Short mmCIF file of C-alpha atoms and ligand atoms in Angstrom, two decimals:
data_model
loop_
_atom_site.label_atom_id
_atom_site.label_comp_id
_atom_site.label_asym_id
_atom_site.label_seq_id
_atom_site.Cartn_x
_atom_site.Cartn_y
_atom_site.Cartn_z
CA MET A 376 -15.89 24.59 2.07
CA GLN A 377 -15.25 25.36 5.72
CA SER A 378 -17.84 23.84 8.05
CA GLN A 379 -19.70 25.93 10.64
CA ASN A 380 -19.21 23.17 13.25
CA LYS A 381 -16.23 22.77 15.52
CA GLY A 382 -15.69 19.21 14.36
CA LYS A 383 -13.22 17.99 11.79
CA LEU A 384 -12.36 14.65 10.24
CA TYR A 385 -8.77 13.83 9.33
CA ILE A 386 -8.32 10.76 7.17
CA ILE A 387 -4.76 9.80 7.87
CA GLY A 388 -2.29 7.54 6.14
CA ILE A 389 0.01 6.41 8.94
CA GLY A 390 2.66 4.91 6.68
CA PRO A 391 4.00 1.38 6.42
CA GLY A 392 4.74 0.42 9.98
CA SER A 393 6.22 2.70 12.57
CA VAL A 394 5.62 6.16 13.99
CA GLU A 395 8.99 7.28 12.57
CA GLN A 396 7.61 6.79 9.05
CA MET A 397 4.55 9.05 9.57
CA THR A 398 4.50 12.63 8.33
CA VAL A 399 4.69 15.35 10.97
CA ALA A 400 1.23 16.54 9.87
CA ALA A 401 -0.23 13.06 10.41
CA ARG A 402 1.38 12.76 13.83
CA ASP A 403 0.12 16.20 14.92
CA ALA A 404 -3.41 15.41 13.77
CA VAL A 405 -3.48 12.16 15.80
CA LEU A 406 -2.08 13.90 18.90
CA ASN A 407 -4.64 16.73 18.68
CA SER A 408 -7.77 14.65 18.00
CA ASP A 409 -10.62 13.92 20.42
CA TYR A 410 -11.27 10.52 18.82
CA VAL A 411 -8.98 8.11 16.99
CA VAL A 412 -10.77 5.52 14.84
CA GLY A 413 -9.10 2.58 13.16
CA ASN A 414 -8.60 -1.15 13.16
CA GLY A 415 -6.49 -2.76 15.86
CA THR A 416 -3.39 -3.29 13.75
CA TYR A 417 -3.09 0.39 12.86
CA LEU A 418 -3.92 1.60 16.37
CA ASP A 419 -1.19 -0.67 17.77
CA GLN A 420 1.23 0.77 15.23
CA ILE A 421 0.71 4.30 16.62
CA LYS A 422 0.07 3.46 20.27
CA SER A 423 2.88 5.73 21.46
CA LEU A 424 0.72 8.65 20.20
CA LEU A 425 -2.44 7.53 21.99
CA ASP A 426 -2.74 9.26 25.32
CA GLY A 427 -6.08 10.68 26.32
CA GLN A 428 -7.95 10.50 23.00
CA GLU A 429 -11.09 8.35 22.88
CA ILE A 430 -10.16 5.22 20.92
CA ILE A 431 -12.64 3.44 18.68
CA ARG A 432 -11.35 0.06 17.58
CA SER A 433 -12.90 -1.34 14.49
CA HIS A 434 -12.51 -4.63 12.67
CA MET A 435 -11.66 -5.76 9.15
CA GLY A 436 -14.85 -6.13 7.15
CA LYS A 437 -16.56 -3.38 9.18
CA GLU A 438 -15.27 -0.52 7.03
CA VAL A 439 -18.70 0.91 6.20
CA ASP A 440 -19.73 1.11 9.88
CA ARG A 441 -16.37 2.67 10.71
CA ALA A 442 -16.73 5.31 7.99
CA LYS A 443 -20.26 6.23 9.09
CA LYS A 444 -19.28 6.46 12.72
CA ALA A 445 -16.27 8.67 11.97
CA VAL A 446 -18.29 11.06 9.80
CA GLU A 447 -21.04 11.35 12.44
CA LEU A 448 -18.58 12.01 15.27
CA ALA A 449 -16.79 14.61 13.18
CA THR A 450 -19.83 16.89 13.04
CA GLU A 451 -19.04 17.82 16.68
CA ASN A 452 -15.51 16.52 17.44
CA VAL A 453 -12.03 16.38 15.98
CA VAL A 454 -11.65 12.83 14.67
CA ALA A 455 -8.60 11.05 13.26
CA MET A 456 -9.40 8.03 11.14
CA VAL A 457 -6.20 6.07 10.62
CA SER A 458 -5.43 3.83 7.66
CA GLY A 459 -2.23 1.90 6.85
CA GLY A 460 0.18 3.31 4.27
CA ASP A 461 -1.70 5.99 2.36
CA ALA A 462 -5.45 6.30 2.86
CA ASN A 463 -6.00 6.79 -0.87
CA VAL A 464 -4.26 3.56 -1.85
CA TYR A 465 -6.88 0.83 -1.28
CA GLY A 466 -7.59 2.69 1.96
CA MET A 467 -10.44 4.41 3.76
CA ALA A 468 -10.37 7.81 2.00
CA GLY A 469 -12.75 6.82 -0.79
CA LEU A 470 -15.36 5.21 1.41
CA VAL A 471 -15.37 8.07 3.95
CA LEU A 472 -15.82 10.72 1.26
CA GLU A 473 -18.60 8.66 -0.34
CA VAL A 474 -20.40 8.38 3.00
CA ALA A 475 -20.05 12.12 3.64
CA GLU A 476 -21.29 12.89 0.12
CA HIS A 477 -24.24 10.53 0.45
CA GLN A 478 -25.31 11.72 3.91
CA ASP A 479 -24.77 15.36 2.91
CA LEU A 480 -23.41 16.14 6.39
CA ASP A 481 -21.80 19.47 7.20
CA VAL A 482 -18.38 18.09 8.05
CA ASP A 483 -14.92 19.42 7.33
CA ILE A 484 -12.69 16.62 5.95
CA GLU A 485 -8.95 16.68 5.32
CA VAL A 486 -6.93 13.79 3.86
CA LEU A 487 -3.33 13.53 5.07
CA PRO A 488 -1.04 11.37 2.91
CA GLY A 489 1.30 8.62 4.08
CA VAL A 490 4.12 6.47 2.71
CA THR A 491 2.45 3.69 0.75
CA ALA A 492 3.69 0.10 0.42
CA ILE A 493 5.16 0.56 -3.06
CA THR A 494 7.49 3.37 -1.99
CA ALA A 495 8.25 1.67 1.32
CA GLY A 496 9.06 -1.60 -0.48
CA ALA A 497 11.02 0.18 -3.22
CA SER A 498 13.23 1.88 -0.63
CA VAL A 499 14.10 -1.53 0.84
CA LEU A 500 14.97 -2.90 -2.60
CA GLY A 501 17.10 0.06 -3.69
CA ALA A 502 15.87 1.86 -6.80
CA PRO A 503 13.44 -0.48 -8.59
CA ILE A 504 10.69 1.98 -9.62
CA VAL A 505 12.60 4.93 -11.05
CA ASN A 506 10.39 4.85 -14.14
CA ASP A 507 6.70 4.43 -14.98
CA PHE A 508 4.88 1.88 -12.87
CA ALA A 509 1.43 0.40 -12.35
CA VAL A 510 -0.03 -0.67 -9.02
CA ILE A 511 -2.46 -3.59 -9.06
CA SER A 512 -4.30 -5.10 -6.12
CA LEU A 513 -4.97 -8.83 -6.43
CA SER A 514 -7.89 -8.64 -4.01
CA ASP A 515 -11.05 -9.71 -5.83
CA LEU A 516 -13.38 -8.93 -2.92
CA LEU A 517 -14.47 -5.62 -4.49
CA THR A 518 -13.04 -5.93 -8.03
CA PRO A 519 -13.98 -8.81 -10.36
CA TRP A 520 -11.06 -11.16 -11.04
CA GLU A 521 -11.57 -10.83 -14.84
CA LEU A 522 -10.85 -7.09 -14.60
CA ILE A 523 -7.73 -7.72 -12.51
CA GLU A 524 -6.48 -10.14 -15.19
CA LYS A 525 -7.16 -7.55 -17.89
CA ARG A 526 -5.13 -4.93 -16.01
CA LEU A 527 -2.25 -7.37 -15.40
CA LYS A 528 -2.12 -8.13 -19.10
CA ALA A 529 -2.30 -4.46 -20.14
CA ALA A 530 0.38 -3.36 -17.66
CA SER A 531 2.72 -6.19 -18.73
CA GLU A 532 2.23 -5.47 -22.42
CA ALA A 533 2.89 -1.75 -21.88
CA ASP A 534 6.15 -2.61 -20.09
CA PHE A 535 5.19 -0.94 -16.80
CA ILE A 536 7.02 -1.93 -13.64
CA ILE A 537 4.21 -3.67 -11.74
CA ALA A 538 3.59 -3.52 -8.01
CA LEU A 539 1.26 -6.18 -6.64
CA TYR A 540 -0.67 -5.44 -3.45
CA ASN A 541 -2.92 -7.91 -1.60
CA PRO A 542 -1.20 -10.91 -3.21
CA LYS A 543 -2.93 -13.44 -0.99
CA SER A 544 -5.40 -14.02 1.76
CA ARG A 545 -6.76 -17.11 3.43
CA GLN A 546 -9.59 -17.37 0.92
CA ARG A 547 -7.55 -16.39 -2.14
CA ASN A 548 -4.36 -18.36 -2.11
CA SER A 549 -3.86 -18.84 -5.86
CA ASN A 550 -4.19 -15.20 -7.01
CA PHE A 551 -0.46 -14.52 -6.75
CA ARG A 552 0.45 -17.59 -8.80
CA ARG A 553 -2.13 -16.73 -11.43
CA ALA A 554 -0.94 -13.10 -11.66
CA ILE A 555 2.67 -14.20 -12.21
CA GLU A 556 1.55 -16.63 -14.91
CA ILE A 557 -0.22 -13.80 -16.76
CA ILE A 558 2.70 -11.35 -16.46
CA SER A 559 5.10 -14.09 -17.63
CA GLN A 560 3.18 -14.45 -20.88
CA HIS A 561 4.21 -10.89 -21.80
CA ARG A 562 7.55 -10.37 -20.06
CA ASP A 563 11.02 -11.85 -20.18
CA GLY A 564 11.69 -14.40 -17.42
CA SER A 565 14.97 -12.60 -16.61
CA ALA A 566 13.14 -9.45 -15.35
CA PRO A 567 14.21 -8.79 -11.73
CA VAL A 568 11.52 -9.21 -9.07
CA GLY A 569 11.64 -7.96 -5.48
CA LEU A 570 9.40 -9.24 -2.71
CA VAL A 571 9.16 -7.28 0.52
CA LYS A 572 7.37 -8.47 3.65
CA ASN A 573 6.61 -6.01 6.47
CA ALA A 574 8.51 -3.17 4.79
CA LEU A 575 9.87 -0.67 7.34
CA ARG A 576 8.38 -2.62 10.25
CA GLY A 577 11.61 -3.04 12.20
CA ASP A 578 12.81 -6.58 12.84
CA SER A 579 9.87 -8.18 11.04
CA GLN A 580 10.99 -6.76 7.68
CA GLU A 581 12.22 -9.39 5.19
CA PHE A 582 12.93 -9.21 1.47
CA LYS A 583 13.93 -11.39 -1.47
CA VAL A 584 15.37 -10.52 -4.85
CA THR A 585 14.84 -12.96 -7.70
CA ARG A 586 13.74 -13.07 -11.34
CA LEU A 587 10.33 -13.48 -12.93
CA GLY A 588 11.12 -17.00 -14.13
CA GLU A 589 11.91 -18.13 -10.55
CA VAL A 590 9.57 -16.04 -8.42
CA LEU A 591 7.03 -18.82 -7.93
CA ASP A 592 9.67 -20.63 -5.85
CA TYR A 593 8.62 -18.06 -3.21
CA ASP A 594 4.89 -18.71 -3.58
CA ASP A 595 4.63 -20.19 -0.07
CA TRP A 596 6.63 -17.31 1.44
CA VAL A 597 4.30 -14.63 0.03
CA ASP A 598 1.48 -13.56 2.35
CA MET A 599 -0.90 -10.68 2.92
CA ARG A 600 1.87 -8.57 4.49
CA THR A 601 3.98 -8.80 1.33
CA MET A 602 4.20 -6.50 -1.70
CA ILE A 603 5.85 -7.63 -4.92
CA LEU A 604 7.61 -5.51 -7.55
CA VAL A 605 8.01 -7.02 -11.00
CA SER A 606 10.44 -4.83 -12.91
CA THR A 607 11.22 -4.93 -16.62
CA LYS A 608 14.11 -6.30 -18.62
CA ASN A 609 15.67 -2.80 -18.47
CA SER A 610 16.11 -3.22 -14.71
CA ARG A 611 19.07 -5.06 -13.21
CA ILE A 612 20.20 -6.70 -9.98
CA TRP A 613 23.14 -5.11 -8.17
CA GLU A 614 24.98 -7.18 -5.60
CA GLN A 615 26.94 -5.28 -2.99
CA ASP A 616 28.50 -7.02 0.05
CA GLY A 617 26.25 -10.05 -0.50
CA ILE A 618 23.05 -8.00 -0.55
CA GLU A 619 21.09 -7.92 -3.76
CA ARG A 620 19.17 -4.81 -4.80
CA ILE A 621 17.29 -3.74 -7.92
CA ILE A 622 18.13 -0.75 -10.11
CA THR A 623 15.77 0.54 -12.79
CA PRO A 624 17.66 3.08 -14.86
CA ARG A 625 15.81 6.30 -15.61
CA GLY A 626 17.79 6.76 -18.83
CA TYR A 627 20.55 9.15 -17.75
CA GLN A 628 23.15 6.78 -19.22
CA ASN A 629 21.89 7.65 -22.70
CA LYS A 630 22.67 11.32 -22.21
CA TYR A 631 25.50 11.59 -19.71
CA ASP A 632 28.79 9.94 -18.74
CA TYR A 633 29.07 8.87 -15.11
N1 SAH B 1306 -3.21 1.61 2.10
C1 SAH B 1306 -2.12 0.64 2.10
C2 SAH B 1306 -2.43 -0.58 1.27
C3 SAH B 1306 -3.61 -1.40 1.75
S1 SAH B 1306 -3.78 -2.88 0.81
C4 SAH B 1306 -0.85 1.34 1.59
O1 SAH B 1306 -0.93 2.48 1.09
O2 SAH B 1306 0.24 0.75 1.69
C5 SAH B 1306 -2.85 -4.01 1.83
C6 SAH B 1306 -1.65 -4.54 1.07
O3 SAH B 1306 -0.64 -3.56 1.04
C7 SAH B 1306 -1.00 -5.75 1.71
O4 SAH B 1306 -1.65 -6.95 1.33
C8 SAH B 1306 0.41 -5.69 1.14
O5 SAH B 1306 0.45 -6.18 -0.17
C9 SAH B 1306 0.64 -4.18 1.08
N2 SAH B 1306 1.37 -3.64 2.25
C10 SAH B 1306 0.92 -2.72 3.12
N3 SAH B 1306 1.88 -2.42 4.02
C11 SAH B 1306 2.96 -3.16 3.71
C12 SAH B 1306 4.28 -3.28 4.26
N4 SAH B 1306 4.66 -2.56 5.32
N5 SAH B 1306 5.13 -4.15 3.66
C13 SAH B 1306 4.77 -4.86 2.58
N6 SAH B 1306 3.54 -4.78 2.02
C14 SAH B 1306 2.64 -3.95 2.57
#
């Protein structure tokens, strides 16, 4: 429903790392806003677009305050709330809509999508997710660890390609190891695995290609800026000019010659 006020709240996924990876709609919304709200990392990522808007820097762990503030401001102003990747994928969209629903404010909200870590990481690795996949966050701050384990088991048993987000943090260093142990109980150790750190963030991007049986060799390398793709035994590693990539066939080979 269109609001009677002149304000508007855009909840914006700014993509994986650089302004070039944002949608044109997201870029326009940031440029045309009165206020831009977000945590420092995301604001730095889009600083070339910040010129004249009021900037409200927020901090990790202050998401509820940030959501309330953005909704309040948007009753009278055009506000861009920025979130990394896509705002629906473990991002701010849910919380902001819940706050708006709860406070019953007359505010016009539009969610603008962004490139999320799984598609950013997949593009670096080649073609690893060209079939059904499951995305699982290993953060147990808001989800009980028992439920995360249940989902890991179900996704492995159902032969989904599995993307792991939030593999580690300072407080939760063993979650990645534990997740790999669970997946390994249900999946062949030869399944290709790709690990991408800082996908599409210029020179800081790094990636590794390995197999499920060996991926824990990279345990120390994995951090909170890394996403991991565990493919299935139908996927394969393709080496070209010394660079390894992952291909997950969609099944065309069963129907066509090429
Ligand atoms: N809303 C974000 C995800 C937030 S959860 C999105 O849609 O991408 C944060 C996790 O996402 C990180 O711990 C990491 O696992 C992953 N991630 C986000 N950006 C990434 C990037 N550029 N490269 C690799 N992993 C990334």
